[in-house]
XYZ file of C-alpha atoms in Angstrom:
512
model
C -0.719 -21.389 12.606
C 1.244 -24.629 12.212
C -0.779 -25.499 9.126
C 0.205 -22.209 7.536
C 3.824 -22.699 8.479
C 4.029 -26.252 7.155
C 2.255 -25.477 3.881
C 4.297 -22.337 3.311
C 7.603 -24.179 3.662
C 7.086 -27.375 1.645
C 10.281 -28.023 -0.288
C 10.660 -30.146 -3.422
C 14.253 -30.603 -4.600
C 14.095 -34.096 -6.091
C 15.867 -33.371 -9.375
C 18.840 -31.771 -7.632
C 19.130 -34.592 -5.102
C 18.976 -37.222 -7.859
C 21.657 -35.409 -9.883
C 24.020 -34.996 -6.904
C 23.547 -38.640 -5.874
C 24.470 -39.742 -9.399
C 27.578 -37.526 -9.294
C 28.711 -39.344 -6.159
C 28.067 -42.701 -7.816
C 25.637 -43.772 -5.108
C 22.589 -45.960 -5.638
C 19.304 -45.057 -3.987
C 19.762 -47.997 -1.632
C 23.256 -46.843 -0.612
C 22.231 -43.252 0.010
C 19.038 -44.253 1.793
C 21.184 -46.297 4.152
C 23.363 -43.268 4.946
C 20.277 -41.147 5.547
C 18.516 -43.715 7.704
C 15.418 -43.878 5.479
C 14.010 -46.471 3.112
C 15.030 -46.557 -0.545
C 11.336 -46.345 -1.482
C 10.931 -43.087 0.453
C 14.085 -41.623 -1.125
C 12.677 -42.562 -4.531
C 9.504 -40.583 -3.759
C 11.565 -37.570 -2.632
C 13.707 -37.689 -5.780
C 10.572 -37.703 -7.936
C 9.002 -34.831 -5.979
C 6.256 -37.079 -4.673
C 7.153 -36.172 -1.097
C 8.288 -32.773 0.262
C 11.702 -32.456 1.831
C 11.403 -32.193 5.629
C 13.827 -30.012 7.571
C 15.275 -33.092 9.296
C 15.926 -34.890 6.008
C 17.295 -31.682 4.485
C 19.917 -31.474 7.250
C 20.899 -35.110 6.699
C 21.216 -34.600 2.949
C 23.397 -31.521 3.461
C 25.810 -33.696 5.458
C 25.947 -36.362 2.730
C 25.796 -34.344 -0.510
C 28.308 -31.705 -1.728
C 26.014 -28.720 -1.031
C 26.091 -25.633 1.161
C 23.707 -25.131 4.055
C 20.300 -24.103 2.749
C 21.129 -24.937 -0.884
C 18.407 -27.608 -0.973
C 15.690 -25.167 0.122
C 14.501 -25.070 -3.484
C 13.731 -21.342 -3.432
C 16.276 -20.240 -6.011
C 15.599 -23.295 -8.175
C 11.850 -22.565 -8.202
C 12.421 -18.904 -9.093
C 14.826 -19.865 -11.874
C 12.395 -22.425 -13.287
C 9.591 -19.849 -13.200
C 11.783 -17.298 -14.993
C 12.754 -19.842 -17.681
C 9.121 -20.835 -18.222
C 8.298 -17.178 -18.778
C 11.290 -16.833 -21.104
C 10.204 -19.749 -23.282
C 6.624 -18.468 -23.425
C 7.951 -15.762 -25.758
C 6.642 -16.335 -29.330
C 10.299 -16.330 -30.360
C 10.494 -19.957 -29.118
C 7.232 -21.257 -30.591
C 8.961 -23.947 -32.660
C 11.470 -25.154 -30.083
C 9.897 -24.695 -26.667
C 11.137 -27.296 -24.114
C 8.698 -29.039 -21.806
C 8.393 -28.360 -18.074
C 10.114 -31.620 -17.092
C 13.065 -30.897 -19.378
C 13.444 -27.395 -17.962
C 13.266 -28.705 -14.407
C 16.040 -31.213 -15.047
C 18.194 -28.572 -16.735
C 17.766 -26.134 -13.826
C 18.808 -28.825 -11.351
C 21.839 -29.987 -13.348
C 23.066 -26.754 -14.994
C 22.039 -23.757 -12.861
C 24.942 -21.589 -14.064
C 23.966 -22.072 -17.718
C 20.384 -21.205 -16.798
C 21.512 -17.950 -15.165
C 23.519 -17.095 -18.274
C 20.539 -17.812 -20.553
C 18.288 -15.616 -18.398
C 20.832 -12.789 -18.428
C 21.194 -13.058 -22.198
C 17.425 -13.042 -22.690
C 17.027 -9.986 -20.458
C 19.695 -8.224 -22.519
C 17.793 -9.158 -25.682
C 14.509 -7.898 -24.221
C 16.101 -4.655 -23.076
C 17.697 -4.082 -26.476
C 14.441 -4.841 -28.287
C 12.391 -2.580 -26.023
C 14.967 0.213 -26.289
C 14.863 -0.066 -30.087
C 11.063 0.231 -30.074
C 11.190 3.182 -27.681
C 13.823 4.876 -29.832
C 11.729 4.368 -32.961
C 8.626 5.742 -31.259
C 10.609 8.660 -29.880
C 12.058 9.479 -33.294
C 8.722 9.296 -35.079
C 7.119 11.596 -32.516
C 9.960 14.129 -32.269
C 9.242 17.367 -34.209
C 12.949 17.852 -34.899
C 13.194 14.467 -36.569
C 10.037 15.046 -38.633
C 11.240 18.495 -39.742
C 14.742 17.233 -40.550
C 13.354 14.303 -42.536
C 11.335 16.706 -44.654
C 14.396 18.928 -45.210
C 16.481 15.899 -46.195
C 13.961 14.824 -48.819
C 13.786 18.381 -50.164
C 17.576 18.620 -50.321
C 17.882 15.270 -52.107
C 15.202 16.276 -54.603
C 17.053 19.521 -55.323
C 20.382 17.741 -55.851
C 18.762 15.179 -58.135
C 17.085 17.896 -60.203
C 20.340 19.790 -60.805
C 22.160 16.527 -61.589
C 19.517 15.574 -64.181
C 19.823 19.016 -65.779
C 23.560 18.496 -66.164
C 23.042 14.969 -67.514
C 20.228 15.708 -69.977
C 21.383 19.041 -71.471
C 24.477 18.744 -73.650
C 24.069 22.266 -75.068
C 24.765 24.056 -71.759
C 27.527 26.650 -71.959
C 30.594 26.239 -69.802
C 29.397 29.137 -67.641
C 25.966 27.553 -67.095
C 27.448 24.133 -66.436
C 29.844 25.686 -63.924
C 26.981 27.433 -62.101
C 24.960 24.209 -61.851
C 28.049 22.339 -60.637
C 28.684 24.958 -57.928
C 25.060 24.632 -56.802
C 25.401 20.834 -56.620
C 28.546 21.132 -54.493
C 26.889 23.640 -52.130
C 23.740 21.528 -51.782
C 25.830 18.417 -51.178
C 27.733 20.176 -48.374
C 24.435 21.209 -46.765
C 23.199 17.634 -47.053
C 26.360 16.319 -45.402
C 25.968 18.715 -42.466
C 22.282 17.853 -42.112
C 22.969 14.118 -42.071
C 25.719 14.625 -39.491
C 23.378 16.615 -37.238
C 20.745 13.913 -37.595
C 23.153 11.163 -36.538
C 24.323 13.289 -33.606
C 20.688 13.655 -32.565
C 20.018 9.927 -32.827
C 23.198 8.836 -31.040
C 23.082 11.532 -28.402
C 19.430 11.588 -27.368
C 17.334 8.724 -28.631
C 19.623 5.767 -28.105
C 21.589 6.762 -25.037
C 19.427 4.530 -22.843
C 20.115 1.375 -24.875
C 21.718 -1.281 -22.721
C 22.767 -4.860 -23.160
C 22.633 -5.704 -19.473
C 19.712 -6.531 -17.241
C 17.991 -3.459 -15.840
C 18.823 -2.136 -12.352
C 15.165 -2.586 -11.376
C 15.360 -6.275 -12.341
C 18.422 -6.651 -10.115
C 16.552 -5.149 -7.163
C 13.612 -7.522 -7.649
C 15.999 -10.474 -7.914
C 17.842 -9.396 -4.765
C 14.583 -9.263 -2.817
C 13.412 -12.602 -4.224
C 16.668 -14.413 -3.478
C 16.244 -13.388 0.168
C 12.545 -14.384 0.200
C 11.800 -10.720 0.888
C 12.975 -11.174 4.483
C 16.071 -9.529 6.006
C 16.747 -10.532 9.635
C 19.494 -7.893 10.086
C 17.044 -5.110 9.277
C 14.334 -6.618 11.471
C 16.778 -6.734 14.391
C 17.981 -3.160 13.751
C 14.386 -1.886 13.647
C 13.582 -3.645 16.931
C 16.655 -2.134 18.584
C 15.668 1.352 17.438
C 12.133 0.952 18.803
C 13.567 0.009 22.179
C 15.967 2.948 22.035
C 13.174 5.470 21.410
C 10.970 3.974 24.133
C 8.706 1.596 22.162
C 6.182 4.323 21.306
C 2.623 3.529 20.319
C 1.911 3.949 16.573
C 0.396 7.405 17.062
C 3.523 8.543 18.941
C 6.080 7.237 16.462
C 6.251 10.479 14.466
C 7.221 12.609 17.495
C 9.681 9.960 18.710
C 11.486 9.860 15.339
C 11.566 13.654 15.040
C 13.186 13.811 18.492
C 15.680 11.017 17.608
C 16.683 12.710 14.357
C 17.236 16.016 16.122
C 18.988 14.792 19.276
C 21.006 11.845 17.913
C 21.661 12.730 14.271
C 21.504 16.529 14.289
C 18.753 16.592 11.668
C 15.838 18.951 12.217
C 12.490 18.232 10.574
C 10.521 20.896 8.723
C 6.987 20.440 7.367
C 6.760 22.509 4.175
C 3.416 24.192 3.302
C 2.218 23.110 -0.128
C 1.157 26.703 -0.940
C 4.825 27.659 -1.273
C 5.123 25.149 -4.118
C 8.808 24.393 -3.501
C 10.858 22.184 -5.776
C 11.968 19.516 -3.326
C 14.682 17.226 -4.670
C 12.643 14.028 -4.341
C 9.257 15.521 -5.158
C 7.760 15.242 -1.666
C 10.845 15.454 0.552
C 14.533 16.311 0.671
C 17.437 16.077 3.096
C 19.781 19.054 2.968
C 23.218 18.796 4.527
C 25.670 15.918 4.925
C 26.546 16.176 8.624
C 23.188 16.965 10.223
C 20.978 19.361 8.322
C 17.302 19.809 7.602
C 14.787 17.200 6.482
C 11.944 18.898 4.611
C 8.644 17.068 4.145
C 5.612 18.220 2.153
C 2.522 18.749 4.287
C 0.306 16.923 1.777
C 1.878 13.617 2.827
C -0.286 11.443 5.054
C 0.902 10.805 8.622
C 1.918 7.266 7.690
C 3.949 8.574 4.736
C 5.615 11.189 6.958
C 6.629 8.518 9.492
C 7.816 6.235 6.679
C 10.147 8.907 5.309
C 11.478 9.765 8.759
C 12.219 6.079 9.352
C 13.932 5.695 5.989
C 16.178 8.669 6.635
C 17.128 7.136 9.993
C 17.985 3.909 8.162
C 20.100 5.680 5.541
C 21.981 7.820 8.085
C 22.171 5.890 11.372
C 22.067 2.351 9.991
C 23.995 2.795 6.744
C 26.466 0.092 7.815
C 23.635 -2.407 8.318
C 22.213 -1.593 4.876
C 25.652 -2.008 3.293
C 26.235 -5.325 5.083
C 22.855 -6.608 3.925
C 23.501 -5.485 0.363
C 26.906 -7.188 0.367
C 25.119 -10.567 0.373
C 23.649 -9.795 -3.027
C 25.223 -9.309 -6.436
C 24.609 -6.009 -8.212
C 26.390 -4.960 -11.383
C 26.102 -1.159 -11.404
C 26.037 1.897 -9.159
C 22.444 2.581 -10.191
C 21.340 -0.924 -9.144
C 23.266 -0.535 -5.893
C 21.522 2.747 -5.051
C 18.117 1.262 -5.858
C 18.868 -1.756 -3.642
C 19.898 0.485 -0.742
C 16.699 2.471 -1.196
C 14.648 -0.744 -1.135
C 16.442 -1.929 2.015
C 15.860 1.448 3.662
C 12.161 1.129 2.860
C 12.176 -2.387 4.339
C 13.684 -1.003 7.570
C 10.969 1.676 7.702
C 8.212 -0.922 7.308
C 9.753 -3.110 10.003
C 9.956 -0.136 12.383
C 6.352 0.916 11.813
C 4.976 -2.633 11.932
C 7.138 -4.731 14.328
C 7.357 -8.337 13.135
C 5.922 -10.278 16.093
C 3.152 -7.801 16.947
C 2.161 -7.320 13.317
C 2.110 -11.037 12.501
C 0.004 -11.776 15.589
C -2.449 -9.017 14.717
C -2.628 -10.180 11.092
C -3.877 -13.616 12.121
C -6.126 -12.316 14.908
C -7.798 -9.820 12.563
C -7.824 -12.395 9.743
C -5.822 -10.082 7.501
C -8.423 -7.342 7.479
C -6.308 -4.634 5.840
C -8.419 -1.717 7.057
C -8.253 -2.876 10.677
C -4.503 -3.493 10.435
C -3.762 -0.074 8.974
C -5.828 1.609 11.708
C -4.134 -0.366 14.491
C -0.636 0.423 13.260
C -1.466 3.871 11.799
C -0.144 2.976 8.345
C -1.391 3.053 4.767
C -3.185 0.347 2.771
C -0.231 -0.330 0.495
C 2.171 -0.335 3.455
C 0.150 -3.098 5.145
C 0.022 -5.198 1.964
C 3.746 -4.814 1.389
C 4.608 -5.698 5.000
C 2.497 -8.855 4.833
C 4.765 -10.181 2.079
C 7.826 -9.881 4.348
C 6.574 -12.237 7.079
C 9.003 -14.991 6.087
C 10.892 -15.588 9.351
C 11.691 -19.334 9.684
C 9.334 -21.058 12.140
C 7.265 -17.861 12.383
C 6.024 -17.382 8.843
C 2.892 -15.578 7.834
C 0.602 -16.443 4.943
C 2.677 -16.679 1.722
C 1.243 -13.778 -0.274
C 1.953 -12.297 -3.658
C 1.823 -8.540 -4.137
C 1.595 -6.439 -7.281
C 1.032 -2.761 -8.064
C 0.030 -1.500 -11.513
C -0.959 1.768 -13.150
C -4.039 2.377 -15.273
C -2.288 0.974 -18.352
C -1.481 -2.272 -16.523
C 2.249 -1.531 -16.247
C 3.769 -3.239 -13.192
C 5.676 -0.949 -10.820
C 6.021 -3.333 -7.837
C 5.824 -7.109 -7.613
C 6.731 -9.967 -5.286
C 5.475 -13.516 -5.020
C 5.780 -15.939 -2.127
C 2.522 -17.677 -3.066
C 3.930 -19.535 -6.046
C 2.071 -17.408 -8.598
C 4.347 -16.332 -11.439
C 4.103 -12.562 -11.944
C 5.202 -11.354 -15.405
C 8.543 -9.585 -15.401
C 7.895 -7.742 -18.657
C 4.983 -5.925 -20.281
C 1.557 -5.433 -18.724
C -0.450 -7.555 -16.321
C -2.941 -9.898 -18.086
C -6.599 -8.811 -17.869
C -7.582 -12.160 -16.307
C -5.857 -11.087 -13.087
C -8.650 -8.546 -12.597
C -6.336 -5.958 -11.049
C -7.212 -3.202 -13.529
C -10.903 -3.618 -12.596
C -10.107 -1.780 -9.347
C -9.952 1.482 -11.306
C -13.682 1.120 -11.980
C -14.376 1.205 -8.197
C -11.828 3.650 -6.725
C -11.111 3.195 -3.021
C -13.196 0.020 -2.696
C -11.810 -3.446 -1.991
C -12.770 -6.039 -4.587
C -12.063 -9.784 -4.561
C -10.969 -11.980 -7.427
C -10.148 -15.631 -8.060
C -8.316 -17.117 -11.013
C -6.709 -20.311 -12.210
C -3.047 -20.001 -13.212
C -1.282 -21.868 -16.006
C -0.191 -24.575 -13.550
C -3.917 -25.098 -12.708
C -3.452 -23.757 -9.153
C -6.214 -21.387 -7.971
C -5.398 -18.047 -6.368
C -7.543 -15.648 -4.366
C -6.755 -11.931 -4.192
C -8.052 -8.569 -3.065
C -7.480 -5.341 -4.990
C -7.926 -1.654 -4.232
C -6.758 1.637 -5.676
C -4.314 3.869 -3.819
C -3.514 7.479 -4.738
C -0.237 9.277 -4.168
C -0.753 13.018 -3.465
C 0.359 15.716 -5.880
C 3.245 17.991 -4.938
C 1.437 21.253 -5.671
C -1.927 22.873 -5.044
C -4.475 21.564 -7.531
C -2.124 18.917 -8.901
C -3.711 15.492 -9.281
C -1.934 12.587 -7.651
C -0.941 9.287 -9.257
C -3.392 6.423 -8.811
C -2.366 2.759 -8.759
C -4.122 -0.548 -8.195
C -2.641 -2.703 -5.425
C -3.373 -6.430 -5.301
C -2.603 -8.889 -2.494
C -3.282 -12.599 -2.979
C -2.509 -16.157 -1.969
C -3.034 -19.743 -3.076
C -6.639 -20.770 -2.411
C -5.796 -23.098 0.493
C -4.623 -20.065 2.502
C -7.608 -17.854 1.638
C -9.522 -19.032 4.731
C -7.148 -16.849 6.759
C -8.531 -13.744 5.021
C -11.805 -12.186 6.142
C -12.511 -11.267 2.525
C -12.870 -14.943 1.586
C -15.734 -15.634 4.010
C -18.509 -17.506 2.225
C -16.257 -19.328 -0.232
C -16.662 -23.098 -0.459
C -13.136 -24.434 0.064
C -14.228 -28.051 -0.285
C -14.854 -27.316 -3.980
C -12.075 -24.962 -5.102
C -13.527 -24.543 -8.600
C -16.632 -22.934 -7.084
C -14.631 -19.844 -6.093
C -13.770 -19.092 -9.705
C -15.844 -16.407 -11.460
C -18.468 -17.783 -13.885
C -17.454 -18.143 -17.507
C -18.829 -15.316 -19.658
C -20.856 -16.598 -22.582
């Protein structure tokens, strides 16, 4: 366990320390004296040749002009990763800075880096919205029909104009008739062009935005907090005690009773044969003060419990969610609502899989997902997602990365504590092997790959299917992948048989 903890929390903040020392006008010898270490050791720390221990971090925070925890390196690493992805865009082929240059710039000018990232996201959003608008216009029957009418109208106007220009022997009456036709056709053309611009401005481009997307803000909020929220963990533990610490199979009844007795919310399981139009597809809460919580019967037991727990979070622990959100920075109401939803989901996961018990079981069962989901009566994706939140200081779990994609490779969920950079935009590269899970539905497959930084990562992937809301309606299928850096793979039962003394041997053979 200690090995996992130590490896998961290695901190390298040399560039920032070197920059702050220079700002104070201190030599390495002078600062080393204040810290009680040798100048040679400080030199190694400043050049990222030695990780920053917690003891040294505390000493540096007392000497340098930084806030507590600012030298943890988490935000700096995320920012550097985001900038590396930014400059991998073909747009920067001719002036792409090197990794060392970027690292120095992040350490010295973090605010400029944030501004550059925000500007690039705005550019990406605008470019993607333009492409979507163009595709939407080309596929819209109204636009196609109107384009044809415009060309016909222009051809008609041109024909009448040429008649007037080329025929000098027209009588005044004939010339007047052709002129009247030209005026009428021109008026029709003006109206048609106006309608077309109304269509474009009103429907096709209304989603264009020059700010980062609300979804991006949610992901950033989770990442900044290392996907761990102690306030929500504590609130979930308090609720479990309040409802009698039920076993997993009794959690549903306990939450139904709590909702009814404490919050005045009754729970109704809705038969799918009635095919109702629930507000959120599979569930809805009707009524502000109390009311009825309706849940579709096609939901699995774990999904039913999850939704009960999230409603409890949103109603009974709204103040805790708001307090947690206040630590972040969101720019719009939409982003705020998405963040609150994400925090409510976090609370639900913490309630269903209590931190200490779940972490202990994860190591004892060597992260066997099937055994964990049976023990805690939860779903496959719920287990994978919860494993990424085990970031409590001194009690960390394995630093995993998590990603969920659809059949086209589009990413719908992502988080990385393993150090692997997950693309923010576009589709997941084929080399990740996640899409291969669709070829073996419901079966766990393993995959190893070498990232751009030459680190090797091991992962497992399996498909999960969300149920349809109506009889006969097919559900949505996704591929869920959970992985870690190869040195942690020995803690996963799925990696048994791999030769960790020769990391390259775990990579798939090269196809000839």
